[in-house]
Coordinates of C-alpha atoms in Angstrom, one line a residue:
M5 CA 56.6 103.3 -48.2
N6 CA 56.1 99.6 -49.1
R7 CA 55.4 98.8 -45.5
K8 CA 52.7 101.5 -45.3
N9 CA 51.1 100.1 -48.4
E10 CA 51.2 96.6 -47.0
K11 CA 49.8 97.8 -43.6
S12 CA 47.0 99.7 -45.4
K13 CA 46.2 96.6 -47.4
F14 CA 46.2 94.5 -44.2
R15 CA 43.7 96.9 -42.6
I16 CA 41.5 96.7 -45.6
W17 CA 41.7 92.9 -45.5
Q18 CA 40.8 92.9 -41.8
A19 CA 37.8 95.1 -42.5
W20 CA 36.5 92.8 -45.2
A21 CA 37.1 89.7 -43.0
A22 CA 35.1 91.3 -40.2
V23 CA 32.2 92.1 -42.5
I24 CA 32.2 88.5 -43.8
A25 CA 32.3 87.2 -40.3
I26 CA 29.4 89.3 -39.2
L27 CA 27.4 88.1 -42.2
L28 CA 28.2 84.5 -41.5
V29 CA 27.2 84.8 -37.8
T30 CA 23.9 86.6 -38.8
E31 CA 23.1 83.8 -41.2
L32 CA 23.9 81.1 -38.6
I33 CA 21.7 82.8 -36.0
A34 CA 18.9 83.1 -38.5
A35 CA 19.2 79.5 -39.5
G36 CA 19.1 78.5 -35.8
I37 CA 16.0 80.6 -35.2
E38 CA 14.3 79.1 -38.3
H39 CA 15.4 75.5 -37.3
A40 CA 14.0 76.0 -33.8
G41 CA 10.8 77.3 -35.2
L42 CA 10.4 74.3 -37.4
I43 CA 11.1 71.9 -34.6
K44 CA 8.6 73.7 -32.4
G45 CA 6.0 73.6 -35.1
Q46 CA 6.3 69.9 -36.0
G47 CA 3.4 67.8 -34.8
Q48 CA 3.7 64.2 -33.8
A49 CA 1.0 62.1 -35.4
A50 CA -0.6 59.8 -32.8
D51 CA -1.1 56.1 -33.5
T52 CA -4.6 55.4 -34.5
G53 CA -6.3 52.5 -32.7
L54 CA -9.4 51.7 -34.8
T55 CA -11.8 49.1 -33.4
V56 CA -15.2 47.9 -34.1
Q57 CA -18.0 47.8 -31.5
A58 CA -20.6 45.1 -31.1
A59 CA -23.5 45.5 -33.5
E60 CA -26.3 45.8 -31.0
E61 CA -29.7 46.9 -32.2
T62 CA -30.2 50.1 -30.2
P63 CA -32.2 53.1 -31.3
Q64 CA -30.3 56.3 -32.2
A65 CA -31.4 59.8 -31.7
K66 CA -29.7 61.4 -34.7
D67 CA -30.1 63.6 -37.7
T68 CA -27.6 62.2 -40.1
E69 CA -25.2 64.3 -42.0
S70 CA -21.5 63.4 -42.4
G71 CA -22.4 60.3 -40.3
Q72 CA -22.9 62.4 -37.2
P73 CA -25.5 61.7 -34.5
R74 CA -27.1 64.7 -32.8
A75 CA -24.5 66.4 -30.7
D76 CA -26.7 66.2 -27.6
S77 CA -26.7 62.4 -27.8
E78 CA -22.9 62.1 -27.9
D79 CA -20.8 60.2 -25.3
P80 CA -17.9 62.2 -23.8
Q81 CA -14.4 61.0 -24.6
R82 CA -11.5 61.9 -22.3
Q83 CA -8.1 63.1 -23.2
A84 CA -5.7 65.7 -21.7
A85 CA -5.9 68.8 -23.8
Q86 CA -3.1 70.7 -25.5
D87 CA -0.5 72.0 -23.0
P88 CA -0.9 75.8 -22.5
P89 CA 2.0 78.1 -23.4
Q90 CA 4.6 78.7 -20.7
A91 CA 6.3 81.9 -19.7
E92 CA 10.0 82.2 -18.7
G93 CA 10.7 80.2 -15.5
G94 CA 8.2 77.5 -16.6
K95 CA 5.1 79.1 -15.1
D96 CA 1.9 79.2 -17.1
A97 CA 1.4 82.4 -18.9
P98 CA -2.0 83.0 -20.5
Q99 CA -2.0 84.6 -23.9
T100 CA -4.7 86.3 -25.7
K101 CA -5.2 85.5 -29.4
T102 CA -3.9 89.0 -30.2
D103 CA -0.8 88.4 -28.0
R104 CA -0.1 85.1 -29.7
K105 CA -0.6 86.4 -33.2
D106 CA 1.7 89.4 -32.4
S107 CA 4.5 87.2 -31.1
E108 CA 4.1 84.8 -34.0
E109 CA 4.2 87.7 -36.5
Q110 CA 7.2 89.2 -34.8
A111 CA 9.1 85.9 -35.0
A112 CA 8.1 85.5 -38.6
R113 CA 9.3 89.0 -39.5
G114 CA 12.7 88.3 -37.9
S115 CA 13.1 85.1 -39.7
T116 CA 12.0 86.6 -43.0
Q117 CA 14.4 89.6 -42.7
S118 CA 17.4 87.4 -41.9
T119 CA 16.8 85.1 -44.9
A120 CA 15.6 87.7 -47.4
K121 CA 18.6 87.4 -49.6
N122 CA 18.4 83.6 -49.9
E123 CA 14.7 83.7 -50.5
S124 CA 15.1 86.3 -53.3
A125 CA 17.7 84.2 -55.0
Q126 CA 15.5 81.1 -54.8
S127 CA 12.1 82.7 -55.4
Q128 CA 11.9 82.1 -59.2
G129 CA 13.0 78.5 -59.0
V130 CA 10.4 77.7 -56.2
Q131 CA 7.6 79.3 -58.2
E132 CA 8.6 77.3 -61.3
S133 CA 8.7 74.1 -59.2
Q134 CA 5.3 74.8 -57.6
K135 CA 3.8 75.4 -61.0
S136 CA 5.2 72.2 -62.3
V137 CA 3.8 70.2 -59.3
E138 CA 0.3 71.7 -59.7
E139 CA 0.3 70.8 -63.4
E140 CA 1.5 67.2 -62.8
S141 CA -1.1 66.7 -60.0
G142 CA -4.0 67.8 -62.2
S143 CA -4.9 70.9 -60.1
R144 CA -6.9 73.3 -62.1
T145 CA -8.9 76.5 -61.5
S146 CA -12.6 76.7 -62.0
A147 CA -12.1 78.2 -65.4
A148 CA -10.1 75.3 -66.7
A149 CA -13.0 73.0 -67.5
S150 CA -16.5 73.4 -69.0
L151 CA -19.7 71.3 -69.0
S152 CA -20.0 72.0 -72.8
H153 CA -18.5 69.8 -75.5
E154 CA -18.3 71.4 -78.9
G155 CA -19.5 69.3 -81.8
Y156 CA -21.8 67.2 -79.6
T157 CA -25.5 67.6 -78.8
L158 CA -26.7 67.4 -75.2
N159 CA -29.3 64.6 -74.9
K160 CA -29.8 63.8 -71.2
V161 CA -28.7 65.0 -67.7
V162 CA -28.9 63.4 -64.3
I163 CA -27.6 65.3 -61.3
L164 CA -26.9 64.0 -57.8
S165 CA -26.7 67.0 -55.5
R166 CA -25.7 67.8 -52.0
H167 CA -28.0 70.3 -50.3
N168 CA -26.7 73.9 -50.0
I169 CA -25.7 75.8 -46.9
R170 CA -27.5 74.8 -43.7
S171 CA -27.2 75.7 -40.1
P172 CA -25.2 73.2 -37.8
L173 CA -27.1 70.0 -37.0
S174 CA -27.3 70.8 -33.3
G175 CA -28.5 73.9 -31.5
S176 CA -28.8 75.5 -28.1
G177 CA -27.7 73.3 -25.2
S178 CA -25.8 70.8 -27.4
T179 CA -22.2 69.7 -27.0
L180 CA -21.3 71.9 -30.0
Q181 CA -22.5 75.0 -28.1
T182 CA -20.5 74.2 -25.0
M183 CA -17.2 73.4 -26.9
T184 CA -16.4 77.1 -27.1
P185 CA -16.9 80.2 -24.9
H186 CA -17.6 82.1 -28.1
E187 CA -21.0 82.8 -29.7
W188 CA -21.7 81.0 -32.9
H189 CA -23.0 82.9 -35.9
A190 CA -26.6 84.0 -35.7
W191 CA -28.1 81.5 -38.1
S192 CA -31.0 82.4 -40.3
S193 CA -32.6 78.9 -39.9
S194 CA -33.3 76.3 -37.3
P195 CA -30.7 73.6 -36.6
S196 CA -30.0 71.4 -39.7
E197 CA -32.2 73.5 -42.0
L198 CA -31.2 75.3 -45.2
S199 CA -30.2 78.9 -44.5
L200 CA -31.4 82.0 -46.4
R201 CA -27.9 82.2 -48.0
G202 CA -28.2 78.5 -49.0
G203 CA -31.5 79.2 -50.7
V204 CA -30.1 82.2 -52.7
L205 CA -27.0 80.2 -53.7
E206 CA -29.1 77.2 -54.9
T207 CA -31.4 79.4 -56.9
E208 CA -28.3 80.8 -58.6
M209 CA -27.2 77.3 -59.4
G210 CA -30.5 76.5 -61.0
Q211 CA -30.3 79.7 -63.0
Y212 CA -26.9 78.8 -64.3
F213 CA -28.1 75.4 -65.4
R214 CA -31.1 77.0 -67.1
K215 CA -28.8 79.3 -69.1
W216 CA -26.5 76.4 -69.9
F217 CA -29.3 74.2 -71.1
E218 CA -30.7 77.0 -73.2
A219 CA -27.3 77.7 -74.8
E220 CA -27.0 74.0 -75.6
G221 CA -30.5 73.9 -77.1
F222 CA -31.4 71.3 -74.5
F223 CA -34.2 73.5 -73.0
P224 CA -36.1 76.2 -74.8
E225 CA -36.6 79.5 -73.0
N226 CA -39.2 79.4 -70.3
Y227 CA -39.4 75.6 -70.7
H228 CA -42.5 73.8 -69.5
P229 CA -41.6 70.1 -69.5
G230 CA -43.9 67.5 -70.7
E231 CA -45.2 64.6 -68.5
E232 CA -42.3 62.6 -67.1
E233 CA -39.6 64.6 -69.0
V234 CA -38.2 66.1 -65.7
R235 CA -38.0 64.5 -62.3
I236 CA -37.1 66.4 -59.1
Y237 CA -36.6 63.9 -56.2
A238 CA -35.3 64.8 -52.7
N239 CA -34.7 63.2 -49.4
S240 CA -37.5 64.3 -47.0
K241 CA -35.3 66.5 -44.8
Q242 CA -36.0 70.2 -44.8
R243 CA -32.5 71.1 -46.2
T244 CA -32.8 68.7 -49.1
M245 CA -36.4 69.5 -50.0
A246 CA -35.7 73.2 -49.8
T247 CA -32.5 72.9 -51.9
A248 CA -34.5 71.0 -54.6
K249 CA -37.2 73.7 -54.6
Y250 CA -34.8 76.6 -54.8
F251 CA -32.8 74.9 -57.6
T252 CA -36.0 74.2 -59.5
A253 CA -37.1 77.9 -59.1
G254 CA -33.9 78.9 -60.8
L255 CA -34.1 76.2 -63.5
L256 CA -37.8 76.3 -64.4
P257 CA -39.1 79.7 -63.1
T258 CA -42.4 79.6 -65.0
A259 CA -43.2 75.9 -64.7
D260 CA -45.3 74.2 -62.0
T261 CA -42.8 71.5 -61.1
W262 CA -43.4 69.0 -58.3
T263 CA -40.7 68.0 -55.9
E264 CA -41.0 64.3 -55.2
T265 CA -40.5 62.8 -51.7
Q266 CA -41.2 59.2 -50.8
V267 CA -41.4 59.2 -47.0
E268 CA -42.9 61.4 -44.3
Y269 CA -41.4 64.9 -43.8
D270 CA -38.3 65.1 -41.7
Q271 CA -37.6 61.3 -42.0
M272 CA -34.7 59.8 -43.8
D273 CA -35.6 58.2 -47.2
P274 CA -33.9 54.8 -47.5
V275 CA -32.7 55.8 -51.0
F276 CA -30.7 58.6 -49.6
T277 CA -29.7 56.8 -46.4
P278 CA -26.3 55.2 -46.7
Q279 CA -27.0 52.4 -44.4
F280 CA -26.1 48.7 -44.1
V281 CA -28.8 46.3 -45.1
F282 CA -27.1 43.5 -43.2
M283 CA -24.3 43.2 -40.7
N284 CA -22.6 40.3 -39.0
D285 CA -19.2 39.8 -37.2
A286 CA -17.4 38.6 -40.3
Y287 CA -18.4 41.5 -42.4
A288 CA -17.9 44.0 -39.6
K289 CA -14.4 42.8 -39.1
A290 CA -13.6 42.8 -42.8
V291 CA -14.9 46.4 -43.2
T292 CA -13.0 47.6 -40.1
D293 CA -9.8 46.0 -41.2
Q294 CA -10.1 47.6 -44.6
V295 CA -10.8 51.0 -43.1
L296 CA -7.8 50.6 -40.7
T297 CA -5.6 49.8 -43.7
L298 CA -6.8 52.7 -45.8
Y299 CA -7.3 55.5 -43.3
S300 CA -5.4 55.0 -40.1
E301 CA -2.5 57.1 -41.3
K302 CA -4.8 59.9 -42.5
L303 CA -6.7 59.8 -39.1
A304 CA -3.4 60.0 -37.2
G305 CA -2.3 62.8 -39.5
L306 CA -5.2 65.0 -38.2
S307 CA -3.3 65.6 -34.9
D308 CA -2.2 69.1 -36.0
N309 CA -5.6 69.9 -37.5
C310 CA -7.2 69.0 -34.1
D311 CA -4.7 71.2 -32.3
L312 CA -5.6 74.1 -34.6
L313 CA -9.4 73.4 -34.1
A314 CA -9.0 73.4 -30.3
R315 CA -7.1 76.7 -30.5
V316 CA -9.8 78.4 -32.7
L317 CA -12.5 77.2 -30.3
D318 CA -10.5 78.2 -27.2
L319 CA -11.5 74.7 -26.0
E320 CA -9.7 75.0 -22.7
D321 CA -11.9 78.0 -21.8
S322 CA -15.1 76.1 -22.6
E323 CA -17.8 74.6 -20.4
A324 CA -17.4 71.2 -22.1
F325 CA -13.7 71.2 -21.3
R326 CA -14.1 72.3 -17.7
S327 CA -16.8 69.7 -17.1
G328 CA -14.7 66.9 -18.7
E329 CA -17.2 66.2 -21.4
V330 CA -14.8 67.2 -24.1
P331 CA -11.3 67.1 -22.7
G332 CA -9.6 67.3 -26.1
F333 CA -9.6 66.0 -29.6
R334 CA -7.7 62.7 -30.1
T335 CA -6.9 60.7 -33.1
D336 CA -6.0 57.4 -31.4
D337 CA -9.2 56.4 -29.8
T338 CA -11.3 55.9 -33.0
A339 CA -13.8 53.1 -33.0
L340 CA -16.4 52.2 -35.7
E341 CA -20.0 51.2 -34.9
L342 CA -21.4 49.1 -37.7
K343 CA -25.0 47.9 -37.4
A344 CA -27.7 46.6 -39.8
D345 CA -30.3 49.2 -40.9
A346 CA -28.1 52.1 -39.7
E347 CA -25.4 54.3 -41.1
P348 CA -21.7 53.7 -40.1
R349 CA -20.7 55.8 -37.1
M350 CA -17.6 56.7 -35.1
T351 CA -17.6 56.6 -31.4
S352 CA -14.6 58.7 -30.4
S353 CA -13.4 62.2 -29.6
L354 CA -13.0 62.7 -33.4
K355 CA -16.8 62.8 -33.6
N356 CA -16.8 66.0 -31.6
A357 CA -14.0 67.4 -33.7
C358 CA -16.0 66.6 -36.9
S359 CA -19.1 68.4 -35.4
A360 CA -17.0 71.5 -34.6
S361 CA -15.2 71.4 -38.0
D362 CA -18.5 71.2 -39.8
A363 CA -20.0 74.2 -37.9
L364 CA -16.9 76.3 -38.4
V365 CA -16.9 75.6 -42.2
L366 CA -20.5 76.7 -42.4
Q367 CA -19.7 79.8 -40.3
Y368 CA -16.9 80.5 -42.8
Y369 CA -19.4 80.7 -45.6
E370 CA -22.0 82.7 -43.7
E371 CA -20.0 85.2 -41.7
P372 CA -18.7 88.2 -43.8
D373 CA -16.0 89.0 -41.3
L374 CA -13.4 86.2 -41.6
D375 CA -11.7 87.2 -38.3
K376 CA -15.1 86.9 -36.6
A377 CA -15.8 83.6 -38.4
S378 CA -12.6 82.1 -36.8
F379 CA -13.4 83.5 -33.3
G380 CA -10.7 86.1 -33.6
E381 CA -8.0 83.7 -34.8
G382 CA -7.6 85.3 -38.2
L383 CA -7.1 82.0 -40.1
N384 CA -5.6 82.0 -43.6
H385 CA -7.0 79.9 -46.4
E386 CA -4.6 77.0 -45.8
E387 CA -5.7 76.9 -42.1
W388 CA -9.4 76.9 -43.1
E389 CA -8.5 73.9 -45.3
K390 CA -7.0 72.2 -42.3
I391 CA -10.2 72.8 -40.3
S392 CA -12.3 71.3 -43.1
E393 CA -10.0 68.4 -43.6
I394 CA -11.1 66.9 -40.3
K395 CA -14.6 66.6 -41.6
D396 CA -13.5 65.4 -45.1
V397 CA -11.4 62.6 -43.6
Y398 CA -14.2 61.6 -41.2
I399 CA -16.6 61.2 -44.1
D400 CA -14.1 59.3 -46.3
T401 CA -13.4 56.9 -43.4
L402 CA -17.1 56.1 -42.8
F403 CA -18.4 56.0 -46.4
T404 CA -15.7 55.2 -49.0
A405 CA -14.0 51.9 -48.2
P406 CA -14.4 49.5 -51.1
L407 CA -16.2 46.9 -49.0
A408 CA -18.7 49.5 -47.6
A409 CA -19.3 52.0 -50.5
P410 CA -21.2 49.7 -52.9
H411 CA -23.4 48.5 -50.0
L412 CA -24.1 52.1 -48.7
A413 CA -24.7 53.6 -52.1
N414 CA -26.7 50.8 -53.7
P415 CA -30.1 52.4 -53.7
L416 CA -28.8 55.6 -55.2
L417 CA -26.8 53.8 -57.8
E418 CA -29.9 51.9 -58.9
E419 CA -31.8 55.2 -59.0
I420 CA -29.1 56.8 -61.2
Q421 CA -29.0 53.8 -63.5
S422 CA -32.8 53.8 -63.9
E423 CA -32.9 57.5 -64.7
L424 CA -30.1 57.3 -67.3
E425 CA -31.9 54.5 -69.0
D426 CA -35.4 56.0 -68.9
P427 CA -36.2 56.9 -72.6
G428 CA -38.8 59.5 -71.6
R429 CA -36.7 61.3 -69.1
R430 CA -34.6 64.3 -70.2
F431 CA -33.5 65.8 -66.8
T432 CA -33.3 64.3 -63.3
F433 CA -32.3 66.1 -60.1
L434 CA -31.7 64.0 -57.0
C435 CA -30.9 65.9 -53.8
G436 CA -29.2 64.3 -50.8
H437 CA -26.1 64.6 -48.6
D438 CA -22.3 64.6 -48.6
S439 CA -22.4 61.0 -47.5
N440 CA -24.3 60.2 -50.8
I441 CA -21.7 62.0 -52.9
A442 CA -18.8 60.3 -51.1
S443 CA -20.3 56.7 -51.3
V444 CA -21.4 57.0 -54.9
T445 CA -18.1 58.3 -56.2
A446 CA -16.2 55.6 -54.3
A447 CA -18.5 52.9 -55.5
L448 CA -18.0 54.1 -59.1
G449 CA -14.2 53.9 -58.8
V450 CA -13.6 57.7 -59.1
E451 CA -9.9 58.4 -58.8
D452 CA -8.8 60.4 -55.8
Y453 CA -9.2 64.2 -56.2
Q454 CA -8.6 67.4 -54.3
L455 CA -10.9 70.3 -55.5
P456 CA -9.3 73.7 -56.2
D457 CA -10.8 77.0 -55.0
A458 CA -12.5 75.2 -52.1
I459 CA -11.7 74.6 -48.4
E460 CA -13.9 71.4 -48.7
K461 CA -11.8 69.3 -51.0
R462 CA -14.1 66.3 -51.5
T463 CA -17.8 67.0 -51.1
P464 CA -18.3 70.8 -50.8
I465 CA -21.6 72.3 -49.8
G466 CA -24.1 72.3 -52.7
C467 CA -21.9 70.2 -55.0
K468 CA -23.3 68.2 -57.8
I469 CA -22.3 65.1 -59.7
V470 CA -23.5 65.8 -63.2
F471 CA -23.9 62.8 -65.6
S472 CA -24.4 64.4 -69.0
E473 CA -25.1 62.2 -72.1
W474 CA -24.1 63.6 -75.5
R475 CA -24.6 62.5 -79.2
D476 CA -22.1 63.1 -81.9
M477 CA -22.7 63.7 -85.6
D478 CA -23.1 59.9 -86.1
D479 CA -25.6 59.7 -83.2
S480 CA -23.1 57.7 -81.1
S481 CA -23.6 58.2 -77.4
W482 CA -21.0 59.7 -75.1
M483 CA -21.0 60.7 -71.4
S484 CA -19.2 63.1 -69.2
V485 CA -19.1 62.8 -65.4
D486 CA -18.3 66.1 -63.6
L487 CA -18.4 67.6 -60.2
V488 CA -19.9 71.1 -60.2
Y489 CA -19.6 73.3 -57.2
Q490 CA -19.5 77.0 -56.1
T491 CA -16.1 78.2 -55.2
D492 CA -15.3 79.6 -51.7
E493 CA -15.5 83.1 -53.2
Q494 CA -18.9 82.4 -54.8
L495 CA -20.3 80.9 -51.6
R496 CA -19.2 83.9 -49.6
E497 CA -19.9 86.7 -52.0
C498 CA -23.1 85.3 -53.7
P499 CA -22.3 86.7 -57.2
L500 CA -24.8 86.0 -60.0
L501 CA -23.9 82.8 -61.9
D502 CA -24.2 82.7 -65.7
L503 CA -22.2 81.5 -68.6
E504 CA -19.6 84.3 -68.1
N505 CA -19.3 83.6 -64.4
P506 CA -19.9 79.8 -64.0
P507 CA -19.5 77.6 -61.0
A508 CA -16.4 75.4 -60.8
V509 CA -16.4 72.3 -63.0
Y510 CA -14.1 69.4 -62.1
P511 CA -14.1 66.4 -64.5
L512 CA -14.1 63.2 -62.5
T513 CA -11.9 60.4 -63.7
L514 CA -13.3 56.9 -63.6
E515 CA -10.4 54.5 -62.9
G516 CA -9.7 52.2 -65.8
L517 CA -12.0 53.9 -68.3
E518 CA -10.6 55.8 -71.3
R519 CA -11.9 59.1 -72.6
N520 CA -12.0 60.1 -76.3
A521 CA -10.1 63.0 -77.7
D522 CA -12.8 65.4 -76.5
G523 CA -12.7 64.2 -72.9
L524 CA -15.9 62.0 -73.1
Y525 CA -16.4 58.4 -72.0
G526 CA -18.4 56.0 -74.1
T527 CA -21.9 55.8 -72.6
D528 CA -21.8 52.0 -72.7
A529 CA -18.6 52.0 -70.6
V530 CA -20.1 54.3 -67.9
M531 CA -23.3 52.2 -67.8
E532 CA -21.2 49.0 -67.4
R533 CA -19.4 50.7 -64.5
L534 CA -22.7 51.5 -62.9
Y535 CA -23.9 47.9 -63.3
D536 CA -20.6 46.6 -61.9
A537 CA -21.0 48.8 -58.8
I538 CA -24.6 47.6 -58.3
G539 CA -23.5 44.0 -58.8
E540 CA -20.7 44.5 -56.3
F541 CA -23.3 44.8 -53.5
D542 CA -24.7 41.4 -54.6
R543 CA -21.2 39.9 -54.5
I544 CA -20.6 41.3 -51.0
M545 CA -23.9 39.8 -49.8
Q546 CA -23.1 36.4 -51.3
E547 CA -19.8 36.3 -49.6
Y548 CA -20.7 37.6 -46.1
A549 CA -24.5 37.0 -45.8
P550 CA -25.6 34.3 -48.3
D551 CA -28.8 33.6 -46.4
V552 CA -29.8 37.3 -46.7
W553 CA -28.9 37.3 -50.4
Q554 CA -31.0 34.2 -51.1
Q555 CA -34.0 35.7 -49.2
L556 CA -33.7 38.9 -51.3
E557 CA -33.5 36.9 -54.5
L558 CA -36.7 35.1 -53.6
E559 CA -38.5 38.4 -52.8
D560 CA -37.4 39.8 -56.2
E561 CA -38.7 36.7 -58.0
A562 CA -42.0 36.9 -56.1
A563 CA -42.4 40.6 -57.0

């Protein structure tokens, strides 16, 4: 009887041992699959070789936005494209986007099912950790900040705005068109011009600021400004002029307000052109070395982003790929072209990648069907951010280096300073480009930021730097510097903006300056920062081009 009990117990133990063994094998297989998937998905960042080209004075055919020349004037860069997927036996096996998505989803389901127990056990801890990281990094949703400051009276506002949604800079027959076999969105405007959606969105932004100004007692209802109280000044490109007019239509719907331009229509106004006043070998080398130090790692890190971009475009099936004009997107062939009286440029395959990134981001805003917007790739929000990051890093590389930004932003910094100090001016609206936002924030020493609720993390379409000056009960002057922008959802859905549904507000942090308990800077401190940024341009000239600086000083004295 005892032997039977022992035998029965032994069989039970054997059964449990078998179950445990099966579970262990299952977990090991799942871990192997997951590990293989991680290895397969890891991208190797290419070394970035950043050089500077000779500063020869040659005319450029371009319409500047994000530092891009017109796509039809771009030089082809060569690089072997991403290897195609292979079937069993090593033979090439073409896959449709649907096939690829199905296989990826199937692998993901298998991995998810095999590790479900572990994920369930760890889920709460991961969520807590992510929440902590977001709080520490300063991430915040659009509802976390406000333009208003209780207990203070709004006294003056100066806005530097990027234009709203436009069509891509290049049209039919351009390199952009031949980089994909797919048809781009049917744009409602000619190349580079403000789209109908952009006009609607900018009118809504103007209406929001009107409601905010009225709530603050800054403007009365149906305000008709007195002489010189309001200034609307735009670059002379269609997209910037139209943005200014649409904004003003929302802000001052019953007033006859003039939009100021200072050069011939469709030409670049020097105030809004982030260009070098002088250039020589020593300065070009110093800027290039600084850009290399600051951005080479970021540029190399775009390798995976470029692979994703090529996949979305189906680059290998494109006319540009077959002809060899665009054989791929590389991150290790980047070169800077720095010339006097011109904006900084890149001459590399990354320039083509930036052009495609820019067009896809605009298509994301305009096209209601997100699957169609990604040419059937079905990108998630994180992948859209990766597409946009190509353009964001490109802009930062060209316009935000400390040796370049004060030089490129100098005319706009002087314009902002003048408007803030004009005693008769109440409101100023300056309309330019993403390169203006990037160079001005860099010159002012704004700490690095990543905007929430936006695939464009740095200078999103239609964004605005808002300098608002406030007075407290003692009539002391304080200032807030904020970035105001429409979220992805607002850009795509076009909801009415008002005080209950405002655009996103992101307070910008000026490095080294302290805010008071209500989040405001002393106005004197902000103005001193402006003067320092303007003076930095003089210091750069004195060091690298003393003869140019002396000549400008003589011209100023004569004037």
